Amino acid sequence: MCDNCGCNVTDANRHLLEGDEHHTIEVLENLLHENDIQADHNRAHFEEHGVFVVNIMSGPGSGKTSLLEATIHALPPGLRIAVIEGDLETENDAERIRRHGVHAIQITTGMACHLDAHMVHEALHDLELAGIDILFIENVGNLVCPASFDIGQHCNVVLLSVTEGDDKPSKYPIMFRAGSQVLITKTDLLPYIEEFSVVRARAAIRAIRGDMPVIELSSKNGQGMDQWIAWLLQSVAERKVEA
Amino acid sequence: MHETAIVSGLMRILEQKAAQHGVVRISQVLLKVGRLCAVEPQQLMACFEMFAEGTVAEGAELVIDVICVRGRCRQCATEFDVPRYRFECSSCGGNDIEVIQGQEMYIESFEAASRDTKVVAG
């Protein structure tokens, strides 16, 4: 064995003797690259068929499904609606929507706290996009994670229910900043919840995004629903023009 | 816990780049993460440690460079650091603010050891 011809190199010590070349490899790649590509792909599908896609986000229990049920009834007949529901478990929300005669697909994410573009794309296989004007995607109830994942939507609607506290926008600024429209929901309960101030809630939202449109509404007694429906119809009309 | 989804993306990119460059071991990974990404560095590191096990990046150090949020006022064009998500112009007090920094989340680079075949003794 010598140090000259390499006869001292065995499989066991080769890694010690062979020089490792250390270097820096530049990457500059977005960590959500695959999701973003898929989201763009989803959006291209939607746009091809002129579908307006609304991503609805909020904490759990702030009235997303109730809002959708009330919206289905308030939208003019002839407007074709479909719903994708995201939850960790159960078909409950999709069943609630189906009772109103609207096509609903339930995504159960298992352990994932948000919908991503791939999950939504899977669900699209069960949808006839050519027959839809508005697609509502009800994201998993969570005020943090869903804000980070583009799913191919055209706008984000963020709900803040009066039972949650008027400082939620200050506590979860990233979610509220991501919205294109904020809805203060369950306003029928305002007389019973003196801790919630609409003025403070609006100020908290304004501090995060000065030009954020805010609508106060109740899915239960219908107050404010006309404003929400008007906003939706205008958005759908704009989408059709662009398509 | 969307950090797991983000780290899966990170591992896919690392393994792909490592294969491309003939990397046998990654010793350090440098991430740039904006404050508007809603990502918790501690959780990212814990997830990374778990996901890296048994890969070229096992034991690698994850360095996270947190990037502060900067905004540009649409009224007076002042650029400023946005403190604690208060999107209000430091100059004119306007609140129509465009975010110009703080939403990025990407791998800047990694430190790698590639087998240098030139030194292999015959």
Short mmCIF file of C-alpha atoms in Angstrom, two decimals:
data_model
loop_
_atom_site.label_atom_id
_atom_site.label_comp_id
_atom_site.label_asym_id
_atom_site.label_seq_id
_atom_site.Cartn_x
_atom_site.Cartn_y
_atom_site.Cartn_z
CA MET A 1 0.00 0.00 0.00
CA CYS A 2 1.42 3.34 -0.92
CA ASP A 3 0.33 6.91 -1.27
CA ASN A 4 1.29 7.11 -4.90
CA CYS A 5 -0.82 4.85 -7.03
CA GLY A 6 -4.13 4.86 -5.17
CA CYS A 7 -3.94 1.30 -3.91
CA ASN A 8 -4.69 2.58 -0.42
CA VAL A 9 -8.13 3.82 -1.42
CA THR A 10 -10.91 1.46 -0.41
CA ASP A 11 -14.70 1.85 -0.53
CA ALA A 12 -14.64 2.58 3.19
CA ASN A 13 -12.18 5.45 3.16
CA ARG A 14 -12.69 6.85 -0.29
CA HIS A 15 -14.92 9.68 0.94
CA LEU A 16 -12.22 10.77 3.41
CA LEU A 17 -9.44 10.82 0.86
CA GLU A 18 -11.24 12.25 -2.09
CA GLY A 19 -11.38 15.99 -1.88
CA ASP A 20 -14.81 17.52 -1.59
CA GLU A 21 -15.13 20.73 -3.50
CA HIS A 22 -17.11 23.26 -1.49
CA HIS A 23 -19.00 25.92 -3.31
CA THR A 24 -22.04 28.15 -3.22
CA ILE A 25 -24.83 27.36 -5.63
CA GLU A 26 -27.16 30.21 -6.41
CA VAL A 27 -30.80 29.18 -6.71
CA LEU A 28 -33.14 32.21 -6.52
CA GLU A 29 -36.24 30.06 -6.75
CA ASN A 30 -39.56 30.80 -5.10
CA LEU A 31 -40.46 28.18 -2.48
CA LEU A 32 -44.06 28.12 -3.67
CA HIS A 33 -43.01 27.96 -7.31
CA GLU A 34 -44.94 24.76 -8.08
CA ASN A 35 -48.07 26.07 -6.39
CA ASP A 36 -47.87 29.36 -8.26
CA ILE A 37 -47.46 27.63 -11.62
CA GLN A 38 -50.49 25.48 -10.85
CA ALA A 39 -52.46 28.54 -9.70
CA ASP A 40 -51.73 30.33 -12.98
CA HIS A 41 -52.84 27.21 -14.81
CA ASN A 42 -56.12 27.14 -12.83
CA ARG A 43 -56.67 30.83 -13.56
CA ALA A 44 -56.12 30.22 -17.28
CA HIS A 45 -58.87 27.56 -17.17
CA PHE A 46 -61.23 29.99 -15.41
CA GLU A 47 -60.50 32.78 -17.82
CA GLU A 48 -60.99 30.60 -20.85
CA HIS A 49 -64.58 30.04 -19.67
CA GLY A 50 -65.21 33.51 -18.26
CA VAL A 51 -65.69 32.19 -14.71
CA PHE A 52 -65.32 34.70 -11.87
CA VAL A 53 -63.62 32.97 -8.93
CA VAL A 54 -63.96 34.18 -5.36
CA ASN A 55 -61.74 32.79 -2.61
CA ILE A 56 -63.54 33.16 0.72
CA MET A 57 -61.34 33.20 3.79
CA SER A 58 -61.88 33.73 7.52
CA GLY A 59 -61.41 32.12 10.88
CA PRO A 60 -63.57 29.06 11.61
CA GLY A 61 -67.19 29.85 12.42
CA SER A 62 -67.40 33.37 11.06
CA GLY A 63 -70.22 32.47 8.71
CA LYS A 64 -68.67 31.58 5.35
CA THR A 65 -71.13 28.81 4.53
CA SER A 66 -74.14 30.78 5.80
CA LEU A 67 -73.02 33.69 3.64
CA LEU A 68 -72.87 31.38 0.61
CA GLU A 69 -76.34 30.00 1.34
CA ALA A 70 -77.78 33.52 1.59
CA THR A 71 -75.82 34.59 -1.52
CA ILE A 72 -77.22 31.71 -3.59
CA HIS A 73 -80.73 32.98 -2.84
CA ALA A 74 -79.93 36.64 -3.29
CA LEU A 75 -78.21 36.34 -6.67
CA PRO A 76 -80.51 36.85 -9.66
CA PRO A 77 -81.84 33.68 -11.28
CA GLY A 78 -79.95 32.66 -14.38
CA LEU A 79 -76.55 33.31 -12.85
CA ARG A 80 -74.85 29.95 -12.69
CA ILE A 81 -73.04 29.19 -9.42
CA ALA A 82 -70.77 26.41 -8.20
CA VAL A 83 -68.99 25.98 -4.88
CA ILE A 84 -65.79 24.28 -3.77
CA GLU A 85 -65.69 23.67 -0.03
CA GLY A 86 -62.44 23.16 1.87
CA ASP A 87 -62.34 21.56 5.30
CA LEU A 88 -60.05 19.21 7.15
CA GLU A 89 -62.86 16.69 7.46
CA THR A 90 -66.57 16.02 6.62
CA GLU A 91 -68.87 16.71 3.65
CA ASN A 92 -71.13 18.85 5.86
CA ASP A 93 -70.60 22.19 4.14
CA ALA A 94 -70.94 20.80 0.60
CA GLU A 95 -74.18 19.09 1.67
CA ARG A 96 -75.52 22.39 3.01
CA ILE A 97 -74.84 24.02 -0.37
CA ARG A 98 -76.32 21.11 -2.37
CA ARG A 99 -79.61 21.48 -0.46
CA HIS A 100 -80.03 24.75 -2.37
CA GLY A 101 -79.67 22.99 -5.69
CA VAL A 102 -76.14 24.26 -6.31
CA HIS A 103 -73.32 21.99 -7.44
CA ALA A 104 -70.76 21.69 -4.61
CA ILE A 105 -67.51 19.80 -4.36
CA GLN A 106 -65.98 19.06 -1.00
CA ILE A 107 -62.20 18.98 -0.63
CA THR A 108 -61.12 17.34 2.60
CA THR A 109 -57.55 18.36 3.25
CA GLY A 110 -56.84 15.90 6.08
CA MET A 111 -54.14 17.68 8.02
CA ALA A 112 -53.58 20.67 5.76
CA CYS A 113 -54.74 24.00 7.16
CA HIS A 114 -55.28 25.64 3.75
CA LEU A 115 -56.25 24.87 0.17
CA ASP A 116 -53.50 24.89 -2.40
CA ALA A 117 -53.62 25.21 -6.18
CA HIS A 118 -53.19 21.47 -6.75
CA MET A 119 -56.16 20.56 -4.55
CA VAL A 120 -58.34 23.07 -6.39
CA HIS A 121 -57.17 21.73 -9.75
CA GLU A 122 -58.18 18.20 -8.69
CA ALA A 123 -61.64 19.49 -7.81
CA LEU A 124 -61.96 21.19 -11.21
CA HIS A 125 -62.14 17.79 -12.87
CA ASP A 126 -65.63 17.44 -11.37
CA LEU A 127 -66.79 20.85 -12.60
CA GLU A 128 -68.16 21.86 -15.98
CA LEU A 129 -66.54 25.31 -16.14
CA ALA A 130 -68.38 26.25 -19.31
CA GLY A 131 -71.62 26.15 -17.33
CA ILE A 132 -70.54 28.43 -14.49
CA ASP A 133 -70.53 32.21 -14.02
CA ILE A 134 -69.31 32.40 -10.42
CA LEU A 135 -67.23 29.83 -8.58
CA PHE A 136 -66.98 30.34 -4.84
CA ILE A 137 -64.10 28.59 -3.12
CA GLU A 138 -64.63 28.41 0.61
CA ASN A 139 -61.15 28.04 2.06
CA VAL A 140 -60.32 26.19 5.28
CA GLY A 141 -61.30 28.26 8.32
CA ASN A 142 -57.97 29.79 9.32
CA LEU A 143 -56.76 33.37 9.51
CA VAL A 144 -53.11 32.58 8.76
CA CYS A 145 -52.16 29.91 6.24
CA PRO A 146 -54.66 30.29 3.36
CA ALA A 147 -53.34 33.81 2.71
CA SER A 148 -50.01 32.38 1.50
CA PHE A 149 -51.40 30.13 -1.25
CA ASP A 150 -52.58 31.39 -4.61
CA ILE A 151 -55.25 28.97 -5.84
CA GLY A 152 -56.06 30.73 -9.11
CA GLN A 153 -58.79 33.01 -7.75
CA HIS A 154 -59.60 36.50 -9.04
CA CYS A 155 -60.27 37.98 -5.63
CA ASN A 156 -60.09 37.26 -1.92
CA VAL A 157 -63.04 38.01 0.30
CA VAL A 158 -62.19 38.01 4.01
CA LEU A 159 -64.91 37.68 6.65
CA LEU A 160 -64.79 39.14 10.14
CA SER A 161 -67.76 38.19 12.31
CA VAL A 162 -68.85 40.43 15.15
CA THR A 163 -68.48 37.48 17.55
CA GLU A 164 -64.71 37.40 16.93
CA GLY A 165 -63.61 40.75 18.27
CA ASP A 166 -62.92 44.00 16.45
CA ASP A 167 -59.13 43.70 16.82
CA LYS A 168 -58.85 40.57 14.62
CA PRO A 169 -57.53 42.62 11.65
CA SER A 170 -54.71 43.98 13.83
CA LYS A 171 -53.91 40.47 15.09
CA TYR A 172 -53.97 38.85 11.64
CA PRO A 173 -52.80 41.70 9.40
CA ILE A 174 -51.48 39.52 6.59
CA MET A 175 -54.85 37.87 6.00
CA PHE A 176 -56.73 41.16 6.03
CA ARG A 177 -54.12 42.78 3.78
CA ALA A 178 -54.63 39.93 1.27
CA GLY A 179 -58.34 40.70 0.88
CA SER A 180 -59.93 42.55 -2.02
CA GLN A 181 -63.11 42.91 0.01
CA VAL A 182 -63.80 42.55 3.73
CA LEU A 183 -67.23 41.60 5.03
CA ILE A 184 -68.21 42.24 8.65
CA THR A 185 -70.70 39.41 9.21
CA LYS A 186 -73.38 38.48 11.75
CA THR A 187 -74.34 42.12 12.28
CA ASP A 188 -77.74 40.90 13.53
CA LEU A 189 -75.88 39.96 16.73
CA LEU A 190 -74.43 43.46 17.26
CA PRO A 191 -77.05 44.47 19.86
CA TYR A 192 -75.92 41.56 22.04
CA ILE A 193 -72.17 42.06 21.68
CA GLU A 194 -71.31 45.42 23.12
CA GLU A 195 -67.58 44.62 23.01
CA PHE A 196 -67.57 44.76 19.21
CA SER A 197 -67.29 48.21 17.72
CA VAL A 198 -67.77 48.49 13.97
CA VAL A 199 -65.89 51.80 14.07
CA ARG A 200 -62.85 50.16 15.72
CA ALA A 201 -62.99 47.20 13.32
CA ARG A 202 -63.08 49.53 10.32
CA ALA A 203 -60.18 51.58 11.73
CA ALA A 204 -58.13 48.39 12.23
CA ILE A 205 -58.79 47.34 8.63
CA ARG A 206 -57.98 50.83 7.32
CA ALA A 207 -54.62 50.78 9.13
CA ILE A 208 -53.68 47.64 7.21
CA ARG A 209 -55.08 48.66 3.85
CA GLY A 210 -56.43 52.16 3.49
CA ASP A 211 -58.51 51.53 0.38
CA MET A 212 -60.08 48.23 1.50
CA PRO A 213 -63.81 48.14 0.78
CA VAL A 214 -65.79 46.95 3.80
CA ILE A 215 -69.43 45.84 3.85
CA GLU A 216 -71.40 45.12 7.03
CA LEU A 217 -73.97 42.39 6.54
CA SER A 218 -76.10 39.71 8.11
CA SER A 219 -76.78 36.49 6.21
CA LYS A 220 -79.61 35.91 8.66
CA ASN A 221 -81.72 39.05 8.37
CA GLY A 222 -80.41 40.13 4.97
CA GLN A 223 -79.13 43.54 6.08
CA GLY A 224 -76.26 44.67 3.83
CA MET A 225 -76.68 41.73 1.43
CA ASP A 226 -77.74 44.05 -1.42
CA GLN A 227 -74.36 45.82 -1.31
CA TRP A 228 -72.49 42.49 -1.38
CA ILE A 229 -74.58 41.20 -4.26
CA ALA A 230 -74.06 44.45 -6.18
CA TRP A 231 -70.28 44.11 -5.72
CA LEU A 232 -70.39 40.49 -6.93
CA LEU A 233 -72.51 41.29 -9.99
CA GLN A 234 -70.23 44.14 -10.96
CA SER A 235 -67.17 41.89 -10.61
CA VAL A 236 -68.79 39.17 -12.72
CA ALA A 237 -69.69 41.72 -15.42
CA GLU A 238 -66.11 43.04 -15.47
CA ARG A 239 -64.78 39.48 -15.78
CA LYS A 240 -67.10 38.73 -18.73
CA VAL A 241 -65.90 41.87 -20.49
CA GLU A 242 -62.25 40.87 -19.99
CA ALA A 243 -62.97 37.34 -21.19
CA MET B 1 -48.70 24.68 9.89
CA HIS B 2 -48.37 25.58 6.23
CA GLU B 3 -44.63 25.54 6.94
CA THR B 4 -44.67 21.82 6.05
CA ALA B 5 -45.99 22.65 2.57
CA ILE B 6 -43.32 25.32 2.15
CA VAL B 7 -40.52 23.01 3.30
CA SER B 8 -41.73 20.29 0.89
CA GLY B 9 -41.24 22.83 -1.87
CA LEU B 10 -37.81 23.70 -0.52
CA MET B 11 -36.73 20.05 -0.42
CA ARG B 12 -37.94 19.44 -3.98
CA ILE B 13 -35.88 22.37 -5.25
CA LEU B 14 -32.80 21.39 -3.23
CA GLU B 15 -32.84 17.76 -4.36
CA GLN B 16 -33.35 18.77 -7.98
CA LYS B 17 -30.51 21.34 -7.88
CA ALA B 18 -28.24 18.94 -5.99
CA ALA B 19 -28.71 16.28 -8.65
CA GLN B 20 -28.06 18.84 -11.40
CA HIS B 21 -24.77 19.98 -9.86
CA GLY B 22 -23.53 16.58 -8.65
CA VAL B 23 -23.77 17.70 -5.04
CA VAL B 24 -23.17 15.02 -2.43
CA ARG B 25 -23.83 17.06 0.65
CA ILE B 26 -25.45 20.39 1.46
CA SER B 27 -24.07 22.14 4.50
CA GLN B 28 -26.06 25.35 4.54
CA VAL B 29 -29.19 26.75 2.91
CA LEU B 30 -29.93 30.47 2.72
CA LEU B 31 -33.57 31.53 2.53
CA LYS B 32 -35.01 34.99 2.07
CA VAL B 33 -38.40 35.33 3.71
CA GLY B 34 -40.45 38.52 3.74
CA ARG B 35 -42.42 39.46 6.84
CA LEU B 36 -45.63 39.46 4.82
CA CYS B 37 -45.34 35.72 4.14
CA ALA B 38 -46.86 34.65 7.45
CA VAL B 39 -44.05 32.19 7.99
CA GLU B 40 -42.56 31.42 11.37
CA PRO B 41 -38.74 30.90 11.10
CA GLN B 42 -38.59 28.54 14.10
CA GLN B 43 -41.23 26.30 12.58
CA LEU B 44 -39.51 26.37 9.21
CA MET B 45 -36.28 25.22 10.83
CA ALA B 46 -37.96 22.42 12.77
CA CYS B 47 -39.75 21.19 9.63
CA PHE B 48 -36.57 21.44 7.61
CA GLU B 49 -34.63 19.32 10.10
CA MET B 50 -37.30 16.63 9.82
CA PHE B 51 -37.68 16.73 6.04
CA ALA B 52 -33.91 16.84 5.41
CA GLU B 53 -33.30 13.58 7.22
CA GLY B 54 -31.96 10.96 4.83
CA THR B 55 -31.42 13.48 2.01
CA VAL B 56 -28.34 15.36 0.76
CA ALA B 57 -29.35 18.19 3.08
CA GLU B 58 -29.38 16.14 6.27
CA GLY B 59 -27.81 18.16 9.06
CA ALA B 60 -27.57 21.30 6.93
CA GLU B 61 -27.93 24.65 8.62
CA LEU B 62 -30.96 26.64 7.52
CA VAL B 63 -30.24 30.35 7.55
CA ILE B 64 -33.35 32.51 7.25
CA ASP B 65 -32.90 36.11 6.29
CA VAL B 66 -36.12 37.87 7.30
CA ILE B 67 -36.86 40.81 5.02
CA CYS B 68 -38.71 43.76 6.47
CA VAL B 69 -41.76 45.25 4.80
CA ARG B 70 -41.25 48.36 2.70
CA GLY B 71 -43.98 50.40 1.13
CA ARG B 72 -44.30 53.19 -1.42
CA CYS B 73 -46.95 55.83 -0.92
CA ARG B 74 -49.14 56.16 -4.01
CA GLN B 75 -49.85 59.78 -3.13
CA CYS B 76 -46.39 61.27 -2.49
CA ALA B 77 -44.11 58.42 -3.72
CA THR B 78 -42.20 58.25 -0.40
CA GLU B 79 -40.62 54.86 0.25
CA PHE B 80 -40.49 53.76 3.88
CA ASP B 81 -40.20 50.77 6.24
CA VAL B 82 -43.64 49.63 7.33
CA PRO B 83 -43.58 49.17 11.09
CA ARG B 84 -45.80 46.45 12.56
CA TYR B 85 -48.14 46.25 9.58
CA ARG B 86 -49.22 49.87 9.91
CA PHE B 87 -49.54 50.84 6.30
CA GLU B 88 -49.43 54.59 6.71
CA CYS B 89 -47.07 56.88 4.82
CA SER B 90 -44.32 58.18 7.10
CA SER B 91 -44.27 61.41 5.16
CA CYS B 92 -47.82 62.49 4.20
CA GLY B 93 -49.87 60.10 6.37
CA GLY B 94 -51.62 58.66 3.30
CA ASN B 95 -52.80 55.08 3.51
CA ASP B 96 -52.78 54.01 -0.12
CA ILE B 97 -49.56 52.04 0.11
CA GLU B 98 -48.01 49.71 -2.42
CA VAL B 99 -45.84 46.96 -0.95
CA ILE B 100 -42.42 46.97 -2.63
CA GLN B 101 -40.65 44.51 -0.34
CA GLY B 102 -41.59 41.89 2.24
CA GLN B 103 -43.61 39.40 0.20
CA GLU B 104 -40.70 37.38 -1.15
CA MET B 105 -39.98 33.81 -0.13
CA TYR B 106 -37.19 32.11 -2.03
CA ILE B 107 -33.96 30.12 -1.78
CA GLU B 108 -31.08 32.49 -2.33
CA SER B 109 -28.36 29.83 -2.45
CA PHE B 110 -26.88 26.82 -0.74
CA GLU B 111 -23.41 25.74 0.31
CA ALA B 112 -22.53 22.42 -1.23
CA ALA B 113 -19.85 19.83 -1.35
CA SER B 114 -19.48 18.09 -4.69
CA ARG B 115 -17.21 15.16 -5.20
CA ASP B 116 -14.15 16.46 -6.96
CA THR B 117 -13.29 13.68 -9.36
CA LYS B 118 -9.96 15.27 -10.28
CA VAL B 119 -8.39 14.19 -6.97
CA VAL B 120 -9.52 10.60 -7.17
CA ALA B 121 -6.41 8.51 -7.21
CA GLY B 122 -6.11 5.99 -9.98
#
